Amino acid sequence: MEPTGERFPEQRQVLILLLLLEVALAGWEPRRYSVMEETERGSFVANLANDLGLGVGELAERGARVVSEDNEQGLQLDLQTGQLILNEKLDREKLCGPTEPCIMHFQVLLKKPLEVFRAELLVRDINDHSPEFPEREMTLKIPEISSLGTVFPLKKARDLDVGSNNVQNYNISPNSHFHVSTRTQGDGRKYPELVLDTELDREEQAELRLTLTAVDGGSPPRSGTVQILILVLDANDNAPEFAQALYEVQVPENSPIGSLVVKVSARDLDTGTNGEISYSVSYSSQEVNKPFELSSLSGEIRLIKKLDFETMSSYDLDIEASDGGGLSGKCSVSVKVLDVNDNFPELSISSLTSPIPENSPETEVALFRIRDRDSGENGKMICSIQDGVPFKLKPSVENFYRLVTEGALDRETRAQYNITITITDLGTPRLKTEHNITVLVSDVNDNAPAFTQTSYTLFLRENNSPALHIGSVSATDRDSGTNAQVTYSLLPPQDPHLPLASLVSINTDNGHLFALRSLDYEALQEFEFRNGSAPCTELVPRAAEPGYLVTKVVAVDGDSGQNAWLSYQLLKATEPGLFGVWAHNGEVRTARLLSERDAAKHRLVVLVKDNGEPPLSATATLHVLLVDGFSQPYLPLPEAAPAQAQADSLTVYLVVALASVSSLFLLSVLLFVAVRLCRRSTAASVGRCSVPEGHFPGYLVDVSGTGTLSQSYQYQVCLTGGSESNDFKFLKPILPNILSQDSRRKSEYLE
């Protein structure tokens, strides 16, 4: 161990040496050398001998050596060659860290004489470090309602290299939402920023995993990665959504109360209260009867009242689902009520015509409509009537049917029909409705009166008393009412020389025959006469349509062949053009509509002629009365006639005429009784009974001169086909002939 006194002088020497070095180096610029870090030990750095201008041997002689400020022995001087070589591998990051440039300061010391040279060694960086992130995974929480372009800073990567070997760029794995932007700090270092490109949707993707890569500028470049976990924070940005926008369900109308109709379901992609859903219902129309109930929690719709398809066949409901954040969604529910066959078919009569006239062609009896409140097969119907009736159904539009006759009806065959209309639906089970219609057939004057016998033989003793009832004839008419009222009359005799009108008379009402005078067998043993029945006056309603059948004129021709071909024509008419006669069948019909201006009474003369050569013809007179007060094309029944004819002036005339005839008949009977009594009082002697003037019924009148009345009495009989009685007109006796007639009567009795 050296003495202390000696050590202090050495320290003073070193300090002096350093001072001298500083003084020596003050005017000399240091030389700079460079070397790559991590260069192998022993690598050549520089030739100091040449740089200092010294010979090779001179370095050794002068005791040259390399001195560094930190006494590091990273460099070594080869005194034999004068080369400066690396004594060890240099680590720039260890030497300088992030400092750039990395410079090692050293001096070359020459002892003999003392001389110092300053020098610098630049340790250049190589890309021997990769970027490194401080964490293995970064987590970001980003609200899903973040706006586009929002920047989220990220932690930068650390690279021990410097310059271009440090981190130069950042990139991120491909995705549809973000990109990375590289920013430069004030110190020149780069750091990444995450930028939102497209909107986030937590309900679509609640989290994202991305890989962030930091790349340096070395050659080849080095990189480092880190995982980024992005958690998307929920916001109430989703309204509840139904599984279906429209729910269509079908419910039978007989479903019991409490039945499940449908269950609606909505989903909210949010979480927490934002995803809690409650349901409510509203009707799309103002329904008073609301037969459904909705559960606000489950979305079940159940039936709380009975359904009726016929009252309401469908319901439309609006369902709303609301979440806890105030957002809502809607859907519609269409409930179709299925029909059940629970309604019987219905029938409604629109028009009914009864009675209907016989002999008419196809005539509409009733117009009706059928309906079934059910639908589908349950509402389809079959309409029919029973067999065996002369009627048929004709379908029309909109479920209307016409009940019509199949042809002309005959009242005399059947005057009333009971028709059952049956309506059956096609549902299961089938329901049936029956409706009864009574159709009366009204009479038309289509039957001529017919006698009960084709001929009558009457026996009469001669010298009979006048007005003696000698027999009766009887005719019937199959028609009814006034069409069946028969009047009797005597037809002109075939022998024009036979004074038939002076022999017999007939009661027009009952067909009783009377001898008008005392007959003489020697003068007239027998005679033949024909009697006929005349139709009554026809009544025609003013409401009759054109073509209304008034009556039918029937004529008979005894010839045969074309001589018996008959044709009819209207010869005379009170008002031409109002009536017409069909040429082939003699039907008298109206030719136009009747009006109030038409006269009430009409006289028609119908001509019938045959087809012979020369043609023969005959005429018939018809009286027609136009009446008001009824519109049916038939005549009223006898029991209904008084009520219908109260306002008819014709009835008044008939009543007056009937009273007159009754009075005349009573007077005639009294006179007849008086004459008979007078004759009995003059039994054997020739007596004489004067007969006063007066009126006699038509069937008691005698003008032959051999009866009970004198020739001075003349009569005229008018048989009116339309009257209910006969009118008889008597002329006053001629007074100058009274005496002569009386004397003649005496002589007859004397004989």
JSON list of C-alpha atoms in Angstrom, two decimals, residues 144 201-203 233-240 267-276 323-325 327:
[
{"chain": "A", "resi": 144, "resn": "GLU", "atom": "CA", "xyz": [-74.44, 2.31, -30.07]},
{"chain": "A", "resi": 201, "resn": "ASP", "atom": "CA", "xyz": [-76.23, -1.68, -33.48]},
{"chain": "A", "resi": 202, "resn": "ARG", "atom": "CA", "xyz": [-75.93, -3.48, -30.21]},
{"chain": "A", "resi": 203, "resn": "GLU", "atom": "CA", "xyz": [-78.91, -5.66, -31.13]},
{"chain": "A", "resi": 233, "resn": "LEU", "atom": "CA", "xyz": [-73.41, -0.05, -25.06]},
{"chain": "A", "resi": 234, "resn": "ASP", "atom": "CA", "xyz": [-77.22, -0.34, -25.39]},
{"chain": "A", "resi": 235, "resn": "ALA", "atom": "CA", "xyz": [-79.47, 2.63, -26.09]},
{"chain": "A", "resi": 236, "resn": "ASN", "atom": "CA", "xyz": [-83.25, 2.58, -26.48]},
{"chain": "A", "resi": 237, "resn": "ASP", "atom": "CA", "xyz": [-83.01, 2.80, -30.20]},
{"chain": "A", "resi": 238, "resn": "ASN", "atom": "CA", "xyz": [-85.21, -0.18, -31.03]},
{"chain": "A", "resi": 239, "resn": "ALA", "atom": "CA", "xyz": [-88.96, -0.11, -30.95]},
{"chain": "A", "resi": 240, "resn": "PRO", "atom": "CA", "xyz": [-90.73, -3.38, -30.23]},
{"chain": "A", "resi": 267, "resn": "ARG", "atom": "CA", "xyz": [-89.58, -8.56, -29.61]},
{"chain": "A", "resi": 268, "resn": "ASP", "atom": "CA", "xyz": [-87.44, -5.65, -28.43]},
{"chain": "A", "resi": 269, "resn": "LEU", "atom": "CA", "xyz": [-83.72, -5.98, -29.14]},
{"chain": "A", "resi": 270, "resn": "ASP", "atom": "CA", "xyz": [-82.86, -3.58, -26.36]},
{"chain": "A", "resi": 271, "resn": "THR", "atom": "CA", "xyz": [-82.03, -4.75, -22.88]},
{"chain": "A", "resi": 272, "resn": "GLY", "atom": "CA", "xyz": [-83.24, -3.94, -19.42]},
{"chain": "A", "resi": 273, "resn": "THR", "atom": "CA", "xyz": [-86.26, -1.70, -19.19]},
{"chain": "A", "resi": 274, "resn": "ASN", "atom": "CA", "xyz": [-85.73, -0.75, -22.79]},
{"chain": "A", "resi": 275, "resn": "GLY", "atom": "CA", "xyz": [-86.66, -4.31, -23.72]},
{"chain": "A", "resi": 276, "resn": "GLU", "atom": "CA", "xyz": [-89.64, -4.84, -21.40]},
{"chain": "A", "resi": 323, "resn": "ASP", "atom": "CA", "xyz": [-91.23, -0.84, -24.17]},
{"chain": "A", "resi": 324, "resn": "GLY", "atom": "CA", "xyz": [-89.99, 0.83, -20.98]},
{"chain": "A", "resi": 325, "resn": "GLY", "atom": "CA", "xyz": [-88.25, 3.57, -22.91]},
{"chain": "A", "resi": 327, "resn": "LEU", "atom": "CA", "xyz": [-90.99, 3.31, -27.98]}
]
